[in-house]
Each structure stands twice: as C-alpha cells, then as structure tokens.
PDB file of C-alpha atoms in Angstrom:
ATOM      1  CA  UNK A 942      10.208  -5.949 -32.251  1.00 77.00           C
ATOM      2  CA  UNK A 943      10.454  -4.990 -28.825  1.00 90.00           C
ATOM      3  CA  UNK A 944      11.046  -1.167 -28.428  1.00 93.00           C
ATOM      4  CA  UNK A 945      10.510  -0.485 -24.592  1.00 95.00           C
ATOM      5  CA  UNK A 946      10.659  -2.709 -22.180  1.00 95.00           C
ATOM      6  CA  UNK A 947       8.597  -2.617 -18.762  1.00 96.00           C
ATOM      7  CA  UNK A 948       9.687  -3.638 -15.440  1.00 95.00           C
ATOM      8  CA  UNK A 949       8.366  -5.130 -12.337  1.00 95.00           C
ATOM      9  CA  UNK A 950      10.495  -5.708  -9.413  1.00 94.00           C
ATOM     10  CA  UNK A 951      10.296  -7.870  -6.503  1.00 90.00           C
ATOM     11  CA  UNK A 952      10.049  -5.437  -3.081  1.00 86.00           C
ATOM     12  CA  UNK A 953      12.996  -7.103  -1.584  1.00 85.00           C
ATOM     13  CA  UNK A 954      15.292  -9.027  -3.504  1.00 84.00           C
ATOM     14  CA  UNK A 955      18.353  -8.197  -4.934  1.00 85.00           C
ATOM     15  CA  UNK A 956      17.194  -7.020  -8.552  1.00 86.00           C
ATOM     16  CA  UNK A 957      20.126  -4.823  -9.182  1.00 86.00           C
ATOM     17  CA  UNK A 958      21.959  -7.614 -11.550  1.00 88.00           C
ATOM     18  CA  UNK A 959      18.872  -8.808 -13.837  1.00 91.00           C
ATOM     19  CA  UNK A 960      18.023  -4.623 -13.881  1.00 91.00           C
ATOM     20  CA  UNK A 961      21.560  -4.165 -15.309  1.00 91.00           C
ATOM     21  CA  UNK A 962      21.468  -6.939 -17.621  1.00 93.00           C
ATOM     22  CA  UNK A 963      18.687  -5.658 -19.423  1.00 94.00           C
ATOM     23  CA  UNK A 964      19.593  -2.370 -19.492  1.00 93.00           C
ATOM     24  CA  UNK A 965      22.685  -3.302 -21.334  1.00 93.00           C
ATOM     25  CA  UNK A 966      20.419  -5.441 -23.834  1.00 94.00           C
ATOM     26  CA  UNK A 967      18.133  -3.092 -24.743  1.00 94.00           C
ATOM     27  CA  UNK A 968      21.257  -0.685 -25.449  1.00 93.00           C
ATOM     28  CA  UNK A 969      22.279  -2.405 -27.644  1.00 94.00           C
ATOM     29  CA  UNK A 970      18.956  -3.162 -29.220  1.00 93.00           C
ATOM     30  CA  UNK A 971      17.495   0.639 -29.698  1.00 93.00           C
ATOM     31  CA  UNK A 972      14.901  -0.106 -26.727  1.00 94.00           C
ATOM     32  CA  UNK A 973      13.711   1.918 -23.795  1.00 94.00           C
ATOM     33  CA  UNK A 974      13.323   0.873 -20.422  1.00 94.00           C
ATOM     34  CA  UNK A 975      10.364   1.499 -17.939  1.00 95.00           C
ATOM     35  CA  UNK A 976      10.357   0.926 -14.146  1.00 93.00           C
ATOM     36  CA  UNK A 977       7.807   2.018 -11.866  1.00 92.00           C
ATOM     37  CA  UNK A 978       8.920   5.037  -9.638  1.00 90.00           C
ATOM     38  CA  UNK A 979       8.389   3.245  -6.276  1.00 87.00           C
ATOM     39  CA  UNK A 980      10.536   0.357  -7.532  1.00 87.00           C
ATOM     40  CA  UNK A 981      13.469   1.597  -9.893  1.00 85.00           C
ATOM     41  CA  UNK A 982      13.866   4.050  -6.390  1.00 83.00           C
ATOM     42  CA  UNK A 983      15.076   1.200  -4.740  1.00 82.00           C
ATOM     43  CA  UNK A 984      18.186   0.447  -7.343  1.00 82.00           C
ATOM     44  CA  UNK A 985      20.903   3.167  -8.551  1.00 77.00           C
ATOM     45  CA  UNK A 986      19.945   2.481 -12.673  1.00 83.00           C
ATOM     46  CA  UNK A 987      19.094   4.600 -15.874  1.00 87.00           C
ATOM     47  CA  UNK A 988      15.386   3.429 -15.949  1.00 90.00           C
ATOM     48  CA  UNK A 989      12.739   5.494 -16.919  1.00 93.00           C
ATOM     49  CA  UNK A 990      10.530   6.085 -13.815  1.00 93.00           C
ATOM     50  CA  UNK A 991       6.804   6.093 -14.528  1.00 95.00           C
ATOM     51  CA  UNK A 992       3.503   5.071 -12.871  1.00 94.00           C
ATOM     52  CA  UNK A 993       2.035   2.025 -13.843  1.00 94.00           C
ATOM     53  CA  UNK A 994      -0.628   3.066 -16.137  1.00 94.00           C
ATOM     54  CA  UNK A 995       2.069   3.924 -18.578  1.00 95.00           C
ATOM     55  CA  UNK A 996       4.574   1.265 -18.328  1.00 95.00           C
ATOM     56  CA  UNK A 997       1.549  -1.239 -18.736  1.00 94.00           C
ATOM     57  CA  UNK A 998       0.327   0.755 -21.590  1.00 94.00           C
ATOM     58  CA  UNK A 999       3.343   1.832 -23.399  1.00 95.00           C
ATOM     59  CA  UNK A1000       5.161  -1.180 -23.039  1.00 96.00           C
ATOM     60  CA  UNK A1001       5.458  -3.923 -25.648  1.00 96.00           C
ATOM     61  CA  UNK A1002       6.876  -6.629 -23.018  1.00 96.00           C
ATOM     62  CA  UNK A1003       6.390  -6.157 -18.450  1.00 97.00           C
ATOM     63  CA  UNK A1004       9.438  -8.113 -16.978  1.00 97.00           C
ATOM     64  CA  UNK A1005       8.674  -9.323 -13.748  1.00 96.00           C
ATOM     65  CA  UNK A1006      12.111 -10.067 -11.754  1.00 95.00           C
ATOM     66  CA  UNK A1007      10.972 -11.991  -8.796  1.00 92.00           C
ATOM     67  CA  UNK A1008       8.942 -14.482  -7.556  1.00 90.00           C
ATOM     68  CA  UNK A1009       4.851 -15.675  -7.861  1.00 91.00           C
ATOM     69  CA  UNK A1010       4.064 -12.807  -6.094  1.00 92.00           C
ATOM     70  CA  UNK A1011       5.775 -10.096  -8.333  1.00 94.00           C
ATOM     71  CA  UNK A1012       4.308 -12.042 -11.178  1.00 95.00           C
ATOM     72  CA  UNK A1013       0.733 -11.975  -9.735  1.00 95.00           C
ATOM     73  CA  UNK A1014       1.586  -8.056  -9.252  1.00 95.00           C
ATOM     74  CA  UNK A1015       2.816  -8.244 -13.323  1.00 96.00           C
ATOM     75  CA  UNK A1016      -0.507  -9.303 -14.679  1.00 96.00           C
ATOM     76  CA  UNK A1017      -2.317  -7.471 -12.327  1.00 96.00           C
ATOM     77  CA  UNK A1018      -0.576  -4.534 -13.474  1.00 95.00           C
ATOM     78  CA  UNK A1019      -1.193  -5.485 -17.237  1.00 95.00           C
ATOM     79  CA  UNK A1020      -4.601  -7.059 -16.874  1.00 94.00           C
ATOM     80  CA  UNK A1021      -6.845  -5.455 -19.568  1.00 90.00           C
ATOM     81  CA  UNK A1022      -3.820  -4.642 -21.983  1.00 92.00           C
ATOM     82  CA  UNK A1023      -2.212  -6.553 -24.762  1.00 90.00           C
ATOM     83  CA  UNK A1024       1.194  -5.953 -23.183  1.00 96.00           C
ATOM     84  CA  UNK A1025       2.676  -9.742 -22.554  1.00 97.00           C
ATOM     85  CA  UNK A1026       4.176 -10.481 -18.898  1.00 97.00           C
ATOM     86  CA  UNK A1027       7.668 -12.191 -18.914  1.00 96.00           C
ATOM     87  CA  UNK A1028       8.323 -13.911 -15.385  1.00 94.00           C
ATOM     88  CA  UNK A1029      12.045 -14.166 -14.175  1.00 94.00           C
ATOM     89  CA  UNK A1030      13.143 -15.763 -11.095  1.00 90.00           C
ATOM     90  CA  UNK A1031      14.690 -14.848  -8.553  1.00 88.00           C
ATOM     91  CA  UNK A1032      16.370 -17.006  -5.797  1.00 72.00           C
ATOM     92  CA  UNK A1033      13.845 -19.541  -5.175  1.00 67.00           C
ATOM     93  CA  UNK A1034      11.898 -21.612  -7.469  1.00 63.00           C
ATOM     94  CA  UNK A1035       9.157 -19.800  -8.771  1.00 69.00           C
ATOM     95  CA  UNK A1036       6.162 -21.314 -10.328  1.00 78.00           C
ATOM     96  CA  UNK A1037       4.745 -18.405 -12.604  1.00 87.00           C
ATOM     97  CA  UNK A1038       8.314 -17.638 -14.088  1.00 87.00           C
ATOM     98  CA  UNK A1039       9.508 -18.700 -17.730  1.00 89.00           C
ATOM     99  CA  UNK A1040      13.465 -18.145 -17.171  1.00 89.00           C
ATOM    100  CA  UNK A1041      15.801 -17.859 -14.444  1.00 88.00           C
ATOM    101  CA  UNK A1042      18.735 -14.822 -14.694  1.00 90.00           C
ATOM    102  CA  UNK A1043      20.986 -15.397 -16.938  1.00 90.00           C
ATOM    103  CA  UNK A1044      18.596 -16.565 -19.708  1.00 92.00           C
ATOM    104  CA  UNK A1045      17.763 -13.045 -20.093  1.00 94.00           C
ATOM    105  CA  UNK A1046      19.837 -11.984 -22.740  1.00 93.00           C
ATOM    106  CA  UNK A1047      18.762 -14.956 -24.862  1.00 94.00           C
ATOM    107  CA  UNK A1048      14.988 -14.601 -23.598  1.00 95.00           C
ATOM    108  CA  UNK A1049      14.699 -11.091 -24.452  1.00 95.00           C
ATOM    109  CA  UNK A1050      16.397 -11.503 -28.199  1.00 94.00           C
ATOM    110  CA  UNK A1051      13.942 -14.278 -28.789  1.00 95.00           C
ATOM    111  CA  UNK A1052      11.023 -12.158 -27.704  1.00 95.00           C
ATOM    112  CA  UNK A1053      12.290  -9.615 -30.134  1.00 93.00           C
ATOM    113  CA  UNK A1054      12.831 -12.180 -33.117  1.00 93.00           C
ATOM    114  CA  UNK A1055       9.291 -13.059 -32.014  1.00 94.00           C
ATOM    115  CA  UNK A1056      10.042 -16.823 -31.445  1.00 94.00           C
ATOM    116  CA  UNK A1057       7.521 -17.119 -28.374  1.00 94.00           C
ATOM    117  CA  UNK A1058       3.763 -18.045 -27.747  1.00 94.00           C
ATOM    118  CA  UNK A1059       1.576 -16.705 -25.446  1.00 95.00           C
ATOM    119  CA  UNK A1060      -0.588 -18.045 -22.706  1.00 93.00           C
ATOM    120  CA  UNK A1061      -4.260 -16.320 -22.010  1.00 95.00           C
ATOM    121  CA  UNK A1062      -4.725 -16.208 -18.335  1.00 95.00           C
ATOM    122  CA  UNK A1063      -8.125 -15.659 -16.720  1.00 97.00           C
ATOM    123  CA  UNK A1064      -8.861 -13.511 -14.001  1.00 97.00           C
ATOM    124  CA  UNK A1065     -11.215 -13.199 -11.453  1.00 98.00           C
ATOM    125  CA  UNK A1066     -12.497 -10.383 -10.261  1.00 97.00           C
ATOM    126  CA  UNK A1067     -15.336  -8.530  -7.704  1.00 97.00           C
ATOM    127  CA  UNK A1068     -16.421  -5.624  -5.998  1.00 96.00           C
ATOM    128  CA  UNK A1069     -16.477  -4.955  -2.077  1.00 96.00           C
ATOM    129  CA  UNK A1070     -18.816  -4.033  -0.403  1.00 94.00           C
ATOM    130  CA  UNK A1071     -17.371  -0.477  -0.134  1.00 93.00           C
ATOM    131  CA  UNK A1072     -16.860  -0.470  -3.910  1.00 95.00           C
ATOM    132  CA  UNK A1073     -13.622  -0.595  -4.530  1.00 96.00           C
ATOM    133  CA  UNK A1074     -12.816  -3.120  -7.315  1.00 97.00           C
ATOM    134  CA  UNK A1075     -10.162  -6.183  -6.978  1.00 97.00           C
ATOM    135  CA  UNK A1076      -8.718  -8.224  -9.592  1.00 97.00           C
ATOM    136  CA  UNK A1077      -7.073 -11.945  -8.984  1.00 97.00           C
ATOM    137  CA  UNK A1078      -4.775 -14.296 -10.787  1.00 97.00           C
ATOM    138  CA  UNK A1079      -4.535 -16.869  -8.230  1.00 97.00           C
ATOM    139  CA  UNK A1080      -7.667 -16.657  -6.176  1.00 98.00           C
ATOM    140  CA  UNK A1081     -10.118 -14.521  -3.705  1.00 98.00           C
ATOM    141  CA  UNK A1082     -10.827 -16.076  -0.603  1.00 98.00           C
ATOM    142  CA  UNK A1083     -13.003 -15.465   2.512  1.00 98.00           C
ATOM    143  CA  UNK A1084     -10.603 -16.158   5.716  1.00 98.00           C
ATOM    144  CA  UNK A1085     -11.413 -16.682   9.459  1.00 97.00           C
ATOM    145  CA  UNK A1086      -9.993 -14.415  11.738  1.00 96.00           C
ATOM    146  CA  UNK A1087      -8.663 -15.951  14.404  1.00 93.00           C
ATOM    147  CA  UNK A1088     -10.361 -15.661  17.170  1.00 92.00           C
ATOM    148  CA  UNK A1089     -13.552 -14.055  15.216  1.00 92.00           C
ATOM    149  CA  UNK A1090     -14.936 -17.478  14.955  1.00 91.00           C
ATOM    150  CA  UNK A1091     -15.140 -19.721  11.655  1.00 93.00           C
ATOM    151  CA  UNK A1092     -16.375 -19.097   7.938  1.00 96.00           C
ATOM    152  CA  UNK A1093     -20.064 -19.905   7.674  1.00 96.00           C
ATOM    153  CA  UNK A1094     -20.535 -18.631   4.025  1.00 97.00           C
ATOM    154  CA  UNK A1095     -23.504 -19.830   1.529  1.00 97.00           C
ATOM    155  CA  UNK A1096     -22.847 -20.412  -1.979  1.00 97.00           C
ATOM    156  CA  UNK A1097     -24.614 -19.131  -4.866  1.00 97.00           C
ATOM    157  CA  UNK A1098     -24.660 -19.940  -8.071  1.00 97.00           C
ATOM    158  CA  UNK A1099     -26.106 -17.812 -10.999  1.00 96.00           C
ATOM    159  CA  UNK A1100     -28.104 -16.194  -7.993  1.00 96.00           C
ATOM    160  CA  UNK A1101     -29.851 -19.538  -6.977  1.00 97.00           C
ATOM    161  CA  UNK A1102     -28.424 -21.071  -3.399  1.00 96.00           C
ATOM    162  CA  UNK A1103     -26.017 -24.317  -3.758  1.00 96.00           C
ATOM    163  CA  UNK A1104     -24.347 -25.139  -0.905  1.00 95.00           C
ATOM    164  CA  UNK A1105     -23.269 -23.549   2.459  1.00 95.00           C
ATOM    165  CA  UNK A1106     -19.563 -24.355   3.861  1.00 95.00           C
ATOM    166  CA  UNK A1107     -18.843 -24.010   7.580  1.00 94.00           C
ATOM    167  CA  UNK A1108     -14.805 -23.444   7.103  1.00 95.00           C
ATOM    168  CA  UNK A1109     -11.362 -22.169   7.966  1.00 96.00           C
ATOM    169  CA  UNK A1110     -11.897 -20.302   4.985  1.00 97.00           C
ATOM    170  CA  UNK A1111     -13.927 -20.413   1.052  1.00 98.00           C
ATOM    171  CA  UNK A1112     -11.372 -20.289  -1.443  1.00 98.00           C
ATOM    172  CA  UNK A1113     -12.397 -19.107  -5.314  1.00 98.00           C
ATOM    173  CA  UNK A1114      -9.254 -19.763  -7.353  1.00 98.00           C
ATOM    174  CA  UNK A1115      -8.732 -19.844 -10.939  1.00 97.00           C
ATOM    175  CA  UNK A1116      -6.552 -22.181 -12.522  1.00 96.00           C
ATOM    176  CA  UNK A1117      -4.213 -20.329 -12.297  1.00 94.00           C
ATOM    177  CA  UNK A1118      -4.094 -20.149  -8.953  1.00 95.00           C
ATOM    178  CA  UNK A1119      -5.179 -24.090  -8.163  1.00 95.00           C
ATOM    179  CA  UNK A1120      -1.615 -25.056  -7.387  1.00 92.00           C
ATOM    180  CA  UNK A1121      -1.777 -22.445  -4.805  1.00 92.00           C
ATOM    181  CA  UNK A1122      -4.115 -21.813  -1.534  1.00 95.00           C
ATOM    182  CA  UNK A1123      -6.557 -24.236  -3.101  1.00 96.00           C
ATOM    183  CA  UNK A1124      -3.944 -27.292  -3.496  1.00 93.00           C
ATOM    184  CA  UNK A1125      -3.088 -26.733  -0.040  1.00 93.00           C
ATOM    185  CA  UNK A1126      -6.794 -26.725   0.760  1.00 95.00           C
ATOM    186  CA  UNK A1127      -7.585 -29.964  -1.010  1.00 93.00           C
ATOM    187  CA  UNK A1128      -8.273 -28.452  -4.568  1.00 94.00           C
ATOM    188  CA  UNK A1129      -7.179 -29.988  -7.972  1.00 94.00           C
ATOM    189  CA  UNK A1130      -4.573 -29.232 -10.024  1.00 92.00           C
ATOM    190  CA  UNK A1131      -6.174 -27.755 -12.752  1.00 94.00           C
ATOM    191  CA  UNK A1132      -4.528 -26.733 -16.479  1.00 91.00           C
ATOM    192  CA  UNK A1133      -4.024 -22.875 -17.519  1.00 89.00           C
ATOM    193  CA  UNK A1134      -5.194 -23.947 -20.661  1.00 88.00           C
ATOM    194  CA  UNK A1135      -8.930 -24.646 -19.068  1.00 91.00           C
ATOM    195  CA  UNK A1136     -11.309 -21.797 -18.287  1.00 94.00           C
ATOM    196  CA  UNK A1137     -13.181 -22.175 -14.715  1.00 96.00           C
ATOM    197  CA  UNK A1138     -13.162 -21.163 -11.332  1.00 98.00           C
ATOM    198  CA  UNK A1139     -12.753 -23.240  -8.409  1.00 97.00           C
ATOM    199  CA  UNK A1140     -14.252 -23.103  -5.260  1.00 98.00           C
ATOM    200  CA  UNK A1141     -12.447 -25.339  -2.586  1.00 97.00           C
ATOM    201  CA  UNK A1142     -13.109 -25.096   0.880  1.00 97.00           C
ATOM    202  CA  UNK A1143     -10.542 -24.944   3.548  1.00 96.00           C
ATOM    203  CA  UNK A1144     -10.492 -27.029   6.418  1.00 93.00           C
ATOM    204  CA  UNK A1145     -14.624 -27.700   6.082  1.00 93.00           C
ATOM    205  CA  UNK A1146     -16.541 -28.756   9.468  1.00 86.00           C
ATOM    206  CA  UNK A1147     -19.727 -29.426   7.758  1.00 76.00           C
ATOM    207  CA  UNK A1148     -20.165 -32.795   6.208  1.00 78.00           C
ATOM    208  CA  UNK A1149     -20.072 -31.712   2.223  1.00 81.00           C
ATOM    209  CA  UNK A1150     -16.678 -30.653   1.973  1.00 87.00           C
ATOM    210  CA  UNK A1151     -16.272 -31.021  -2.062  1.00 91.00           C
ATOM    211  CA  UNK A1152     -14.823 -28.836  -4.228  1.00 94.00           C
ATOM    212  CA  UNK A1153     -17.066 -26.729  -7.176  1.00 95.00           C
ATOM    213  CA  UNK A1154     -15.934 -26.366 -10.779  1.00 96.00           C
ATOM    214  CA  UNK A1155     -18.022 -23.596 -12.473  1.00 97.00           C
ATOM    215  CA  UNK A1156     -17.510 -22.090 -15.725  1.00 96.00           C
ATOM    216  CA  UNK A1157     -16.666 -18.615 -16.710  1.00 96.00           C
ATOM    217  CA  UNK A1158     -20.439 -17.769 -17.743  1.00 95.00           C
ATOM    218  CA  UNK A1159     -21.784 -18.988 -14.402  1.00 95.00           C
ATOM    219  CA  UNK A1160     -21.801 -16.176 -11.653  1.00 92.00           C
ATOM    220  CA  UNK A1161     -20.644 -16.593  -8.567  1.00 97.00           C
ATOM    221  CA  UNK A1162     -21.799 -15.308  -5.195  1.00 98.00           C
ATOM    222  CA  UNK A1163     -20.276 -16.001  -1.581  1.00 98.00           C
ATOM    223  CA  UNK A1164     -23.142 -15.213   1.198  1.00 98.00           C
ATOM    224  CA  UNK A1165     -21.530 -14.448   4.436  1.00 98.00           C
ATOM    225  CA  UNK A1166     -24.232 -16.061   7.101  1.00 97.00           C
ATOM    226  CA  UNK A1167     -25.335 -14.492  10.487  1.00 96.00           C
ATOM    227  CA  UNK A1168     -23.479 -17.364  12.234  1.00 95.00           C
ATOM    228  CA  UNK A1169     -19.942 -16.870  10.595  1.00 97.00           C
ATOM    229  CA  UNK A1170     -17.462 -14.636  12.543  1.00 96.00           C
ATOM    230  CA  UNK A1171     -15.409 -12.013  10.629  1.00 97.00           C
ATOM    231  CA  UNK A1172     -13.641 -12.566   7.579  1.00 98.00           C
ATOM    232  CA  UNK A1173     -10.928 -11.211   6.222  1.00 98.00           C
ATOM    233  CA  UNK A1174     -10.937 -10.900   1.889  1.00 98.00           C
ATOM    234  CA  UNK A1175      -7.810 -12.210   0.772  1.00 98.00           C
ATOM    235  CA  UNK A1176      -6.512 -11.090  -2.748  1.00 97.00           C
ATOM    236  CA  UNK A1177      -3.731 -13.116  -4.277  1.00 96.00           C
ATOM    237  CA  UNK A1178      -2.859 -13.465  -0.875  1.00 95.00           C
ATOM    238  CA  UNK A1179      -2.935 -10.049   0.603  1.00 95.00           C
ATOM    239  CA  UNK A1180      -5.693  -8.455   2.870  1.00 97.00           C
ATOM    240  CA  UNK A1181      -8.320  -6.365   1.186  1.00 97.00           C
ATOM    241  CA  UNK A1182     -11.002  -5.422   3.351  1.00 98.00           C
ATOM    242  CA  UNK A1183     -12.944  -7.520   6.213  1.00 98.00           C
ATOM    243  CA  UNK A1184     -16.664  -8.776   5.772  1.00 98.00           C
ATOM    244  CA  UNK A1185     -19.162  -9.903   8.328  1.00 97.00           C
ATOM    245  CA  UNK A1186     -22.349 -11.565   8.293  1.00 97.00           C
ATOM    246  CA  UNK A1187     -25.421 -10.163   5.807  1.00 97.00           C
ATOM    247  CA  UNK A1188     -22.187  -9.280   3.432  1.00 97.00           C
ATOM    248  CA  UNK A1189     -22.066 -10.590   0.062  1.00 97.00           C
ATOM    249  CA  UNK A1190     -18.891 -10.710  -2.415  1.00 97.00           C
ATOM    250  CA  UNK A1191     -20.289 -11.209  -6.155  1.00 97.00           C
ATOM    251  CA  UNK A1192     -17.278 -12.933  -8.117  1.00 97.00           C
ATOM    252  CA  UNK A1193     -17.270 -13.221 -12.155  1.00 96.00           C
ATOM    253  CA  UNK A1194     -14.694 -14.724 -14.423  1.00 97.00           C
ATOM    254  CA  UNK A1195     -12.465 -12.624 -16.661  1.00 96.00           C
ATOM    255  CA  UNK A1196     -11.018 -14.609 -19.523  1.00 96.00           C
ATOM    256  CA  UNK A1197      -7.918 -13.464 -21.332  1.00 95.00           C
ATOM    257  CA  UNK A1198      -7.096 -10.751 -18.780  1.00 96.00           C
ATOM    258  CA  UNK A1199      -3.292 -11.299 -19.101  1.00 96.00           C
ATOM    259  CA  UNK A1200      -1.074 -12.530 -21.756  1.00 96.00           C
ATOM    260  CA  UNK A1201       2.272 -14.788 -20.165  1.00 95.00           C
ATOM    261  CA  UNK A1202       5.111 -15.184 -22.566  1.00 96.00           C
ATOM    262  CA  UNK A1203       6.316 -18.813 -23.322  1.00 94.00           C
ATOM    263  CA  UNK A1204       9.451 -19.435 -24.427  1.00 93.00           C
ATOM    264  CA  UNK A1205       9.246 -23.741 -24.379  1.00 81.00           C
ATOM    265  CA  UNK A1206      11.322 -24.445 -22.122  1.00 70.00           C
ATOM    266  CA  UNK A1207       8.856 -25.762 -19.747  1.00 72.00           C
ATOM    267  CA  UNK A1208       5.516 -27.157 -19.969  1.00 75.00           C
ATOM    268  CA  UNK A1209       3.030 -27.034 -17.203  1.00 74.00           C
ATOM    269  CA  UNK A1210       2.797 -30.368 -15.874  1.00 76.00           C
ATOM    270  CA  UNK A1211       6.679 -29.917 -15.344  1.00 75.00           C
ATOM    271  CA  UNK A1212       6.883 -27.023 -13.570  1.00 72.00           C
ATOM    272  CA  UNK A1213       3.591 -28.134 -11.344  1.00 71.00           C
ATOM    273  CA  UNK A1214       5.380 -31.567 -10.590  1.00 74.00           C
ATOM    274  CA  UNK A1215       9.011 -29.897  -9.789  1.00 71.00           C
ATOM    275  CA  UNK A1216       7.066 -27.226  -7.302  1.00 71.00           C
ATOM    276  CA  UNK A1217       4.873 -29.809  -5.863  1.00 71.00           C
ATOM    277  CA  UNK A1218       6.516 -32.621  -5.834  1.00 70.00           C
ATOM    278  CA  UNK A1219       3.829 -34.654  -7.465  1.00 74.00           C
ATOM    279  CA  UNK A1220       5.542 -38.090  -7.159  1.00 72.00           C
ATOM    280  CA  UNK A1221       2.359 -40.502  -6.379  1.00 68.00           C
ATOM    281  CA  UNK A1222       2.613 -43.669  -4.394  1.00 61.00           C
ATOM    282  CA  UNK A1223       5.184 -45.342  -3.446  1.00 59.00           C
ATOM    283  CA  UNK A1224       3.429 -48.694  -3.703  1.00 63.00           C
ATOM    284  CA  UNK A1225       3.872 -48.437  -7.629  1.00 62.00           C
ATOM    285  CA  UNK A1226       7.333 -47.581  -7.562  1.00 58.00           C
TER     286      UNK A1226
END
C-alpha cells in the first residue's frame, strides 16, 4: 500500500491543481505527502517539506508533475533506491509520463491496489575530471562551443582506441534517452526494454559517421584530442562542466538505476510514434 507519497515538481508550471488533487487522495487514504523544500515553496499546500535524500528514501511512490525534464530530475532523484517514479504531464505531451491530470485519482488507487508493473531503467553515469560524479537517464554528451571550434573526440572502447569523430558534438545516450538528442542526431530508436548505450555522433565531418551500440559490460571512454576546441559536458541536457583537449570522460552503464511505474495504458512504440511522428513513407501509403 502506498503510505507516503513523494513529489517532484516541474520549476515553472502551474502544479498547484495536480498538488491539490493528491493531497486530497492521500487524505483520504491514511498517506503522507513529501515535497522537496525548494519546490513545495513555490505552491501555498500542506506538504511535508524535506530534502531529497528523504523523500527518495522514505517514499514508497516519487510523483513527477511535469514534463521529460522533471521526470529525468525524478529518477535522478531516486536512482539507487527501490522507490518507483510515476510521471504526470503537464501541458504538453510528454514522453516519459504514464498519465495526464486527471487520471490521478484513479492512477494513484491503482498503485495502491498494486495493479501496476514496473519498468527497470538504466543509467549512465561518469566522473569529471574535477571529480564530481553525474548520473544520466537520457544521455551525456560532449558539445562544441560555439565559436571554440568543433568536437574532435577519440573513442575508446574497454580501454582499446575505436574510432575518432570530428563533430558538432559525441552523444552517449541510453535507450532511454535515444528518442532524444540522439534521434535528432541520427540515432535509432531503441526499446527501454534493451540494455546498451549508444554513441551517435552529431553533425560528423569526418567520413565514418555511424552510430556505436555497446553493451552495459563494455566501458566506455571519450578522448578529447589536441585538435578539438572546448566542450561543454551536457547532462540530460544541462551544462556540467567544460573539457578541453588531453581530457578524458570515462562513461559506464548502470542497469536498473530507476524503477518507472506502468499502468498499461500505453506501450512504447505508441508513445515514441505519437511524439515523433513516426509515419514512414508516403510512397506506401
């Protein structure tokens, strides 16, 4: 049963609705519910503030009310827990979420009658070169800045040297995250259900310009080369830190890092056709 209930919102949209909604379920259910400080600060509601080692940990289900971003931030948040993420849209179509609004009440009692599955989700993870430590759900990528020059970074793979891109940028997504930067770069759709990383290149000048399946077991290194400008480390999409050449950014695979409820309404080669659009050609229409 669910007893407390976590909750992630988005930075800018109007939460205040879905926040009241289940507030009055879990009322009426015996449950508690958790908000971090920063967020819940933003809304006038009776959720408990706390920091985000607790709500992950003392959860039994993280609501995310937002988009693929707050989601990303969800798992992130709950990566290395058992604690289950819940996505919940709001306002535009968002790929990572389960239920829109007003499914919540339904959503929520089903959780607690335990009528769901749950989807592993691998991670990916590495350490910069000043040692903090990053975790990813959709991807890490190597970026040009502009006007720094292009991405000349060398690939390595279980420490022997593979290939070496001259880019717009080296993308390292998980599949997870292949409907995102790396579609747009070139990439495959790949399944959730599958365990790999991708490495797509974006924009390539040099004449391979293939994408790399690897496995989880086979480490990953990205060489940045003397004749690649500056790069900025992109994290699900959000700076990190900036690399130049004689860095390198070691990247493993980290299956099973989050759990993502499923409640069956959707299956994933629905909700990647209906975001991308995947129609095919007209000439067999």
């Amino acid at each position: 049963m669910v007893h407390t209930v976590g909750i992630v919102l988005h930075p800018q949209r109007d939460s205040a609705p879905a926040m009241e909604t289940i507030l009055q379920w879990a009322g009426t259910h015996g449950a508690s519910v958790l908000g971090l400080a920063d967020d819940i600060a933003r809304i006038d509601c009776s959720a408990i503030p706390v920091d985000p080692e607790t709500l992950a940990s003392k959860s039994n289900i993280v609501v995310s009310l937002g988009g693929d971003g707050t989601m990303l931030r969800s798992m992130r948040l709950a990566a290395g827990t058992k604690t289950p993420v819940l996505g919940v849209n709001l306002g535009k179509l968002g790929y990572l979420a389960e239920i829109d609004v007003d499914d919540l009440p339904w959503a929520l009692s089903a959780i607690d009658n335990r009528q769901y599955t749950l989807e592993e989700r691998l991670a990916i993870r590495s350490t910069l070169p000043e040692g903090r430590e990053v975790t990813a759900f959709n991807d890490i990528a190597l970026v040009r800045v502009p006007g720094d020059g292009s991405a000349a970074i060398g690939v390595r793979i279980l420490g022997v040297p593979f290939v070496r891109y001259a880019a717009d940028a080296v993308i390292v997504a998980t599949p997870t995250g292949s409907t995102a930067y790396a579609f747009s770069a070139g990439g495959p759709i790949v399944s959730p259900n599958l365990e790999g990383v991708l490495v797509v290149p974006s924009s390539p000048h040099s004449s391979y310009n293939r994408a790399l399946m690897l496995s989880v077991d086979e480490t990953l290194s990205l060489d940045v080369l003397e004749r690649s400008g500056r790069l900025a480390v992109e994290v699900d999409g959000g700076v990190a830190t900036y690399v130049g050449p004689g860095d390198r950014i070691d990247i493993n695979a980290v299956p099973g890092a989050a759990q993502v409820i499923r409640l069956g309404h959707t299956t994933f080669s629905e909700r990647a056709r209906r975001k991308l659009r995947v129609t095919g050609s007209a000439e067999v229409d």
